[in-house]
Coordinates of C-alpha atoms in Angstrom, one line a residue:
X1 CA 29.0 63.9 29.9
X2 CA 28.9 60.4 29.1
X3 CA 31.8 58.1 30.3
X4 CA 33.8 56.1 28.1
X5 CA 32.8 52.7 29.7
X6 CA 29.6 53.3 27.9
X7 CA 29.4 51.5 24.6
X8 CA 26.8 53.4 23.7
X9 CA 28.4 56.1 23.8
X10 CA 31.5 55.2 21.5
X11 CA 28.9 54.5 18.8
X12 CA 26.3 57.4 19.1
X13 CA 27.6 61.1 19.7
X14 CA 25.7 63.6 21.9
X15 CA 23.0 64.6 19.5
X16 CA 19.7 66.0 19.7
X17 CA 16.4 64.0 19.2
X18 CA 14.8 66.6 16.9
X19 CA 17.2 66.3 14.5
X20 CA 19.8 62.9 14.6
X21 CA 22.6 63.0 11.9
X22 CA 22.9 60.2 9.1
X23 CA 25.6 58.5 11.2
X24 CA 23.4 58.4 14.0
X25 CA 20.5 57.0 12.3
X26 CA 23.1 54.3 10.8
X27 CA 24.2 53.1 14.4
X28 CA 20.6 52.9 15.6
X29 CA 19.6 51.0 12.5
X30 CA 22.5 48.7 13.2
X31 CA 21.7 48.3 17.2
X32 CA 18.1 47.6 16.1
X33 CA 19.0 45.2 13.7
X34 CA 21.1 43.3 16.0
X35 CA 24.5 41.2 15.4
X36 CA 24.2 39.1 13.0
X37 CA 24.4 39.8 9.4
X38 CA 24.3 43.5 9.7
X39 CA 26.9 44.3 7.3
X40 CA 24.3 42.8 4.9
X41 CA 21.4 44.6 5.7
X42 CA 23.1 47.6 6.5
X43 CA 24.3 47.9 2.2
X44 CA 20.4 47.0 1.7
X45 CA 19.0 49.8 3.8
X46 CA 22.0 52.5 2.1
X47 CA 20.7 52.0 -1.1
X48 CA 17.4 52.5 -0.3
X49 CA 17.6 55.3 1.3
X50 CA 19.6 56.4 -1.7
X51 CA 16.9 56.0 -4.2
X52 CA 14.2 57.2 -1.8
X53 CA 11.9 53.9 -1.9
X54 CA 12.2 50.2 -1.6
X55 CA 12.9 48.1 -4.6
X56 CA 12.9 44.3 -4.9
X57 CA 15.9 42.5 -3.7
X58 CA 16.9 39.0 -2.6
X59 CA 17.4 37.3 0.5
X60 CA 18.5 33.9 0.7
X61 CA 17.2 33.5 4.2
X62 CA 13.4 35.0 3.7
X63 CA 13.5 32.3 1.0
X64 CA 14.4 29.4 1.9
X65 CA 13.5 29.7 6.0
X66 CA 10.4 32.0 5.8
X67 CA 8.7 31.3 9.1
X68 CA 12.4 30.9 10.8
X69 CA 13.4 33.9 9.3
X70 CA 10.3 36.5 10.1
X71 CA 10.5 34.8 13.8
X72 CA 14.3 35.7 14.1
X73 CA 13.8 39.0 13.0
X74 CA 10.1 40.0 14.7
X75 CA 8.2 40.4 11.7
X76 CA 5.2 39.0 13.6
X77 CA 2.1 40.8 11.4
X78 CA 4.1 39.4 8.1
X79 CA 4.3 36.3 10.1
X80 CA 0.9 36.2 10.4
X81 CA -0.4 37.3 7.3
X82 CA 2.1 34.5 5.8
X83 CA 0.8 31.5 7.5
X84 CA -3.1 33.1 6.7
X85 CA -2.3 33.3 3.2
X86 CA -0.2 30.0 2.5
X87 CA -3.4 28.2 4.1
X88 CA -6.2 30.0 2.4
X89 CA -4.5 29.0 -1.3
X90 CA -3.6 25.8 0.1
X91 CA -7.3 24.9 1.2
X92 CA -8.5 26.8 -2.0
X93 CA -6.6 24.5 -4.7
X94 CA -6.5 21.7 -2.8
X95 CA -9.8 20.9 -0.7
X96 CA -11.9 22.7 -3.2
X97 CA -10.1 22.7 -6.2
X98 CA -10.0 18.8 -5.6
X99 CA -13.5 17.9 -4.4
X100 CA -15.6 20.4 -7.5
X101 CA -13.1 20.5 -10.0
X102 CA -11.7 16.9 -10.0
X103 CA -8.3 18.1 -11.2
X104 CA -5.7 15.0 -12.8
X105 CA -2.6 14.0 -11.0
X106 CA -0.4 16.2 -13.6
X107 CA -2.6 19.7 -13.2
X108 CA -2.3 19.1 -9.2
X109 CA 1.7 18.6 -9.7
X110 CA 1.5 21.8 -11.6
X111 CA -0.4 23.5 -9.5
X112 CA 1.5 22.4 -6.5
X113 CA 4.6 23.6 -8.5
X114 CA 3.1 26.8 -8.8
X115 CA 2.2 27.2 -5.2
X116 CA 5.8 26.2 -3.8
X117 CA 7.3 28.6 -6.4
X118 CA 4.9 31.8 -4.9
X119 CA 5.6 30.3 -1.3
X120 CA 9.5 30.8 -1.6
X121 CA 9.8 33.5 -4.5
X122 CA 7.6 36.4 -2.5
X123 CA 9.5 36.3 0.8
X124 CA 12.5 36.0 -0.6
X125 CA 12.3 39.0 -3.2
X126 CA 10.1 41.7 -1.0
X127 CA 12.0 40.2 2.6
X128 CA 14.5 43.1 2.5
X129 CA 11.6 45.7 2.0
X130 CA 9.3 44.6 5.0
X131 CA 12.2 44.2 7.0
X132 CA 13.5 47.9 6.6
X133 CA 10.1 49.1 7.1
X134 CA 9.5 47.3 10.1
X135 CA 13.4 49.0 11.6
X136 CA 12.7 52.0 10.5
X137 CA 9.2 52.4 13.1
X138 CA 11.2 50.2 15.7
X139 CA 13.5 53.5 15.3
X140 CA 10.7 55.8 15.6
X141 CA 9.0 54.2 18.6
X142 CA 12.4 53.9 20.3
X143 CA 12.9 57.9 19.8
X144 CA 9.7 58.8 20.5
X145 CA 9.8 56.5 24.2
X146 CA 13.4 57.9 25.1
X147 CA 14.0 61.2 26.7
X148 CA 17.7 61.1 24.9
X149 CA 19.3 59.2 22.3
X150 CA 22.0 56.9 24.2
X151 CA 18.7 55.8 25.9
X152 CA 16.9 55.3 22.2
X153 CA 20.0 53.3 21.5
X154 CA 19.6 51.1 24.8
X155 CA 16.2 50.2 24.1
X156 CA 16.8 49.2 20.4
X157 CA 19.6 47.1 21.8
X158 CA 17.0 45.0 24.4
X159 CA 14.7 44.5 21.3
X160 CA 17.1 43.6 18.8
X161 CA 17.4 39.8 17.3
X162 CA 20.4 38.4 19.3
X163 CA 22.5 35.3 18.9
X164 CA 20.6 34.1 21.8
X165 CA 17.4 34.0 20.1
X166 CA 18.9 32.2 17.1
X167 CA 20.2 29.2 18.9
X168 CA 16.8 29.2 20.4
X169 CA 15.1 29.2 17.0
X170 CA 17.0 26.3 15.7
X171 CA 17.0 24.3 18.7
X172 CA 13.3 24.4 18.3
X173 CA 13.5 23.5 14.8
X174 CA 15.2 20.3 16.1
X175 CA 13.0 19.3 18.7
X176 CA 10.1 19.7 15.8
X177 CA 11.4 17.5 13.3
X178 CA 12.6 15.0 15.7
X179 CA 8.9 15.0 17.3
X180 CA 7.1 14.4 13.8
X181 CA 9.7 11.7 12.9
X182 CA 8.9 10.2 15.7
X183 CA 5.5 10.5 15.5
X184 CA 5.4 9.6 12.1
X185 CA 7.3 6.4 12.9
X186 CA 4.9 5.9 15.7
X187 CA 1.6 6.2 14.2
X188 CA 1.9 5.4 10.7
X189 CA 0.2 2.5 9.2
X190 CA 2.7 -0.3 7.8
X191 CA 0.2 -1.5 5.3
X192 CA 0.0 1.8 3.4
X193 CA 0.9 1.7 -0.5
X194 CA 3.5 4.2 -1.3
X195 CA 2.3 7.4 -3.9
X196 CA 2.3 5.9 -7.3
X197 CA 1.1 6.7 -11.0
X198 CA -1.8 5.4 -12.7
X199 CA -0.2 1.8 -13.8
X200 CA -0.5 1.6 -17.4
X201 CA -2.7 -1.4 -19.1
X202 CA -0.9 -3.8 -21.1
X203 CA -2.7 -5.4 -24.2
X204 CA -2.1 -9.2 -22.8
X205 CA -4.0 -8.1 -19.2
X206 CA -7.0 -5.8 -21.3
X207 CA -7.7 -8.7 -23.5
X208 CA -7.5 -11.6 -20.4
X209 CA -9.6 -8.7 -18.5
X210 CA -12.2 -8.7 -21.6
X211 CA -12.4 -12.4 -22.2
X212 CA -13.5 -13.0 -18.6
X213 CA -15.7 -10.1 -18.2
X214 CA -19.9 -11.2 -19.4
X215 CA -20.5 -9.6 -22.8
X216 CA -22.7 -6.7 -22.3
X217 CA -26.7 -6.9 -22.5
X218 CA -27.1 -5.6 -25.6
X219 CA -24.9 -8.0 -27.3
X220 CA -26.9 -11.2 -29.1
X221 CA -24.7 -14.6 -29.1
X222 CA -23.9 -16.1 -32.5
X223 CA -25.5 -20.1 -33.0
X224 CA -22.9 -21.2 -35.2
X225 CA -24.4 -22.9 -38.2
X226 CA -24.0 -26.2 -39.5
X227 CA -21.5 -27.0 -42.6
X228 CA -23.6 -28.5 -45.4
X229 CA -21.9 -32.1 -45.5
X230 CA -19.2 -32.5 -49.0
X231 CA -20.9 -34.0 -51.8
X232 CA -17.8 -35.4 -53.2
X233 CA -16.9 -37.0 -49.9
X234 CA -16.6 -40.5 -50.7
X235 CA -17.8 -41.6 -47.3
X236 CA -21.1 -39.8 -46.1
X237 CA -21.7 -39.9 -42.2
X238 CA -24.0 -42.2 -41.6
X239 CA -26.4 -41.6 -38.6
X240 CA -28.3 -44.2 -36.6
X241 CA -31.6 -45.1 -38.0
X242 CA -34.9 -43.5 -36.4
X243 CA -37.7 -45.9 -36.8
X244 CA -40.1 -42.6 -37.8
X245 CA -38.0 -41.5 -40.6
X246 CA -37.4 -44.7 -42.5
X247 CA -37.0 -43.9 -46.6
X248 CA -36.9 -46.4 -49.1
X249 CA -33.1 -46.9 -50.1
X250 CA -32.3 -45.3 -53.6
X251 CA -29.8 -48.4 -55.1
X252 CA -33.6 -50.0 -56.4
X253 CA -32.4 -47.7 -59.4
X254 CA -28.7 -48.2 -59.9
X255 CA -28.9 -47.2 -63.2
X256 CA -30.7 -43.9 -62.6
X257 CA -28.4 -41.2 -60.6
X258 CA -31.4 -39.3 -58.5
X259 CA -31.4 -35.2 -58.9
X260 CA -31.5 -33.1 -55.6
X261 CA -34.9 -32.3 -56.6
X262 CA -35.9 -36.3 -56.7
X263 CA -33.7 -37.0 -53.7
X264 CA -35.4 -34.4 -51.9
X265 CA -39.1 -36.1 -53.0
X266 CA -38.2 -39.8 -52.8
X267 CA -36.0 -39.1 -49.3
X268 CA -39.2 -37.2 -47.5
X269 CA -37.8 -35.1 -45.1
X270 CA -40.8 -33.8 -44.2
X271 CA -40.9 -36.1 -40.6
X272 CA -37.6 -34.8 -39.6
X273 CA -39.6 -31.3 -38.5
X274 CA -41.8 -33.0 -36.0
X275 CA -39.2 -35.0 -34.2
X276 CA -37.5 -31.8 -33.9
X277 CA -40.8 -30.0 -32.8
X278 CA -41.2 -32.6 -30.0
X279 CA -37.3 -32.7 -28.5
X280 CA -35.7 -29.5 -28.7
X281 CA -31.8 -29.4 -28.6
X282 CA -29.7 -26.8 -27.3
X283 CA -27.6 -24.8 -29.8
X284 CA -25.2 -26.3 -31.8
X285 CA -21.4 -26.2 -31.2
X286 CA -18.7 -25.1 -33.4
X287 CA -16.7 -28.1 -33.0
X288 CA -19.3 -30.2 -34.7
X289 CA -21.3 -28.3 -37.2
X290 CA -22.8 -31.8 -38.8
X291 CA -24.5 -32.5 -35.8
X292 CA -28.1 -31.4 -36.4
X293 CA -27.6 -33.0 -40.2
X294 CA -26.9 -36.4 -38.6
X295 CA -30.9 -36.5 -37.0
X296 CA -32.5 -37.0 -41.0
X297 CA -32.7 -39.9 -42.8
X298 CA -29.7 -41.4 -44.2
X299 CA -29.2 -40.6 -48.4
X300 CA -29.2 -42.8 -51.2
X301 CA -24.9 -41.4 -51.8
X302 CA -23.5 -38.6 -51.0
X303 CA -25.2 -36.2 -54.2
X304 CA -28.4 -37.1 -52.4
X305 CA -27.3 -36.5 -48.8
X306 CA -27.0 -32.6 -49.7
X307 CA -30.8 -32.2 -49.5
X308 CA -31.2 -33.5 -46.5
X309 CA -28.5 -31.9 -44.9
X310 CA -29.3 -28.7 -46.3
X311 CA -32.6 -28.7 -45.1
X312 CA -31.9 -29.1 -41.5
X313 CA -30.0 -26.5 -41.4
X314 CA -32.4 -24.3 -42.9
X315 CA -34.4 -25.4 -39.9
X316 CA -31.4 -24.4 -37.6
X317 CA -32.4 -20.8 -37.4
X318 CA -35.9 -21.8 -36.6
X319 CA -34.9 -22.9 -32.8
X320 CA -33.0 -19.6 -32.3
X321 CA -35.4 -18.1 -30.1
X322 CA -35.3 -21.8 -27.8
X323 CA -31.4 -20.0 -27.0
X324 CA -31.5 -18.3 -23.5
X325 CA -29.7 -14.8 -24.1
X326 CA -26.9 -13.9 -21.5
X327 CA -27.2 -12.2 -18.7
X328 CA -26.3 -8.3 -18.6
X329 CA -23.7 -7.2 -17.0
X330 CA -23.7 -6.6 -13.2
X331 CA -27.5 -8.2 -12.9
X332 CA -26.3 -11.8 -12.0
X333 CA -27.0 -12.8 -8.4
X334 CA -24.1 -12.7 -5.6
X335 CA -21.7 -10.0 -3.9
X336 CA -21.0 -6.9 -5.7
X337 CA -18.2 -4.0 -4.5
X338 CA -19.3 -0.2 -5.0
X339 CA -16.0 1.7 -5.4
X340 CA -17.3 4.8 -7.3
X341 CA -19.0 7.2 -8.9
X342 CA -17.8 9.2 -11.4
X343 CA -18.7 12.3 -13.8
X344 CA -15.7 12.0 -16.0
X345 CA -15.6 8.9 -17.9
X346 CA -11.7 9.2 -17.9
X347 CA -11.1 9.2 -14.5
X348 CA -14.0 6.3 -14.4
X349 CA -11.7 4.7 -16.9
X350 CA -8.6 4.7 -14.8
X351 CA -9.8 3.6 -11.7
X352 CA -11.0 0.0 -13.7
X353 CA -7.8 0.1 -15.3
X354 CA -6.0 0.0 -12.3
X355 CA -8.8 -2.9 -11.0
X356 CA -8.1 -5.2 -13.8
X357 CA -4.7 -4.6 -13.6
X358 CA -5.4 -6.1 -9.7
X359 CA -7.0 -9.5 -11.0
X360 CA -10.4 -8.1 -10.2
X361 CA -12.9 -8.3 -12.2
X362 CA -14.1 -4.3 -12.2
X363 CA -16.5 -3.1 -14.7
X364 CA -18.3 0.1 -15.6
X365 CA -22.2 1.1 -15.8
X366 CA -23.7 4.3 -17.4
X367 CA -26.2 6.4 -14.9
X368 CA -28.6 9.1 -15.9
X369 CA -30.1 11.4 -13.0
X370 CA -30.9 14.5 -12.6
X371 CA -27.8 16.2 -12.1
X372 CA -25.8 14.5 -15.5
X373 CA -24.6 11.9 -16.9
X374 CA -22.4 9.4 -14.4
X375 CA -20.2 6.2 -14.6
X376 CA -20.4 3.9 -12.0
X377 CA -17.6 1.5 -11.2
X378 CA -18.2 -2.1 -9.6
X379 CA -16.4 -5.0 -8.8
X380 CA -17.8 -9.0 -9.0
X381 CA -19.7 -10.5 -8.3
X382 CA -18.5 -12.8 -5.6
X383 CA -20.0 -16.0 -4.4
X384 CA -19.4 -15.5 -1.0
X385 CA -19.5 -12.7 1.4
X386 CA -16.2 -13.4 2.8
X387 CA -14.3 -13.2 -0.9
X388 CA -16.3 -10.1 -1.5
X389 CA -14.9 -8.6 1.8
X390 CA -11.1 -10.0 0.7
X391 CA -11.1 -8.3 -2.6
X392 CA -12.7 -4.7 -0.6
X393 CA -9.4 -5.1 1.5
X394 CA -7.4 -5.4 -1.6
X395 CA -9.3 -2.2 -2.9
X396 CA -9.2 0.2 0.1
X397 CA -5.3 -0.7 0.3
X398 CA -5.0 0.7 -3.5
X399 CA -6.8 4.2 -2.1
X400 CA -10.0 3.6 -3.4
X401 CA -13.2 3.4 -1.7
X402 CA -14.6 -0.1 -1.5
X403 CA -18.7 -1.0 -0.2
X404 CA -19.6 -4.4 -0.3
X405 CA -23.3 -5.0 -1.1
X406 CA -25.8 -8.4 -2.3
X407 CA -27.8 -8.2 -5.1

């Protein structure tokens, strides 16, 4: 007969092994369990033994301390299987999710949402189930190795989850999160930018961004033409005289008032067009629109200057094709920045936004190959190698990838 010193005795009763009571299979369920929180677990396990299966439940601990919790409690295969899992969807949304499907900074919150949520929400609803499974063979294994139950009883008590183990458990804990901060204070890089948005473009830096950018290639510059000189100005300009294009004055005549037809005749305009012919002169400016007017022959007054004036810039459009075009974009000569390519034009699009929104002076360039259509994102060009290499620095500390080249 057992003595009363033993405390396993007090607990379990003489029984047999072939057939243990309820009570008995309640105090080795609470030695195998262990002493902390048994109460708890112990309510769990009655009512599912009371409706003959497991059904889902909630378990602060499994949720919010998974790994701590499974570790605590020797769940070692749903350990395992937890930590396999979490990494496989992890790598799968995030390496290749990421790299093929080029997801937006609001689908990866989402999806990072979603992964969080299944990461604390399955443990912590099915954590009561896998634990009563995994007691109830501890149980088995512990009747099966014993030759009588008190000794069943002593060898659930050696493997039982003990206060011991949980001051172990979150001393480790410590010891982890003081090395990483440490670490992570250690080995960090001071220059890195902290996680931010896509900035948003302003209308003031998209139209300073536009009016230093060249005009594409495709875009022909405007000659401004020349304004027709008033005839009712009361003071016509009047131009220095070219000994080639002398005309006879017109106040021989006063008392005839000279047509534009006859001031076209009697003025002869006609020598004006080789003078032009032999000294070409760049395009005309904006600010003075009378200039190319002021090369022909003074007029009689100002009804008969009209002709003249008129006629010249008729001529204007004739020296066009003199104007050199501008250059396309991204073909002038000097240092030039690679920092993408891309196969959305959206995500193309924000990366020169946030460029511009830099000061640099980023622009985009349309790609055909054989695998689709592709935007290609530049920066410059730079006069020297050493600003191209300062405004690379600028762009790998935003994130992006920056590879300085010469054209």
């Amino acid at each position: 007969m057992l003595a009363h010193s033993d405390p396993v005795a007090s607990i379990i009763p003489a029984a047999s092994l072939d057939s243990p009571s309820d009570s008995a299979m309640t105090a080795l369920t609470r030695l195998a369990l262990g002493p902390v929180n048994t109460d708890y677990y112990l309510a769990v396990f009655e009512r599912f033994d009371s409706t003959g299966r497991t059904t889902t439940t909630w378990n602060w601990a499994a949720c919010l301390a998974t790994i701590n919790w499974m570790l605590f409690r020797q769940l070692w295969n749903a350990a395992l299987v937890y930590v396999a899992a979490a990494e496989g969807l992890a790598l799968v949304m995030f390496g290749i999710g990421r790299s093929y499907l080029q997801w937006p900074p609001g689908v990866e919150l989402g999806v990072l949402g979603a992964f969080a949520v299944l990461a604390f929400a399955v443990p912590g609803l099915y954590g009561n189930a896998i634990l009563y499974a995994d007691i109830r063979k501890r149980v088995a294994r512990a009747l099966a190795a014993a030759r009588t139950l008190p000794e069943a009883c002593v060898l659930l008590e050696q493997q039982a989850s003990s206060r011991k183990r949980l001051r172990a458990l979150v001393l480790g804990n410590v010891v982890v999160l003081t090395a990483a901060a440490l670490a992570y204070l250690v080995w960090a890089p001071s220059g890195t930018p902290p996680l931010a948005l896509e900035p948003d473009v302003t209308v003031a830096q998209a139209t300073a961004a536009a009016a230093s950018a060249p005009p594409p290639a495709n875009e022909v510059p405007s000659l401004a033409e020349p304004a027709t000189p008033d005839p009712g100005s009361a003071t016509p300009p009047t131009p220095p005289a070219l000994p080639d294009t002398q005309v006879q004055p017109a106040d021989a005549a006063p008392a005839a008032v000279p047509s534009p037809a006859a001031a076209s005749v009697d003025s002869t305009p006609a020598p004006s067009a080789p003078v032009a012919a032999a000294t070409p002169q760049p395009a005309p400016k904006a600010s003075s629109p009378a200039g190319p007017a002021r090369r022909v022959a003074p007029a009689a007054n100002p009804k008969a200057a009209g002709a003249p004036a008129s006629a010249a810039a008729s001529a204007t459009p004739a020296e066009s094709p003199t104007a050199t075009p501008l250059a396309a974009v991204g073909t002038a000569a000097g240092y030039y920045i690679n920092v993408g390519l891309f196969a959305d034009e959206a995500n193309a699009r924000k990366a020169q936004a946030r460029l511009l929104n830099e000061g640099l002076p980023a622009f985009r360039q349309e790609l055909n190959s054989a695998k689709g259509r592709r935007i290609r994102v530049r920066v410059g060009p730079y006069d020297t190698r050493a600003a191209a290499d300062d405004a690379a620095s600028a762009i790998r500390a935003m994130a992006l990838e920056a590879v300085v080249f010469k054209q």
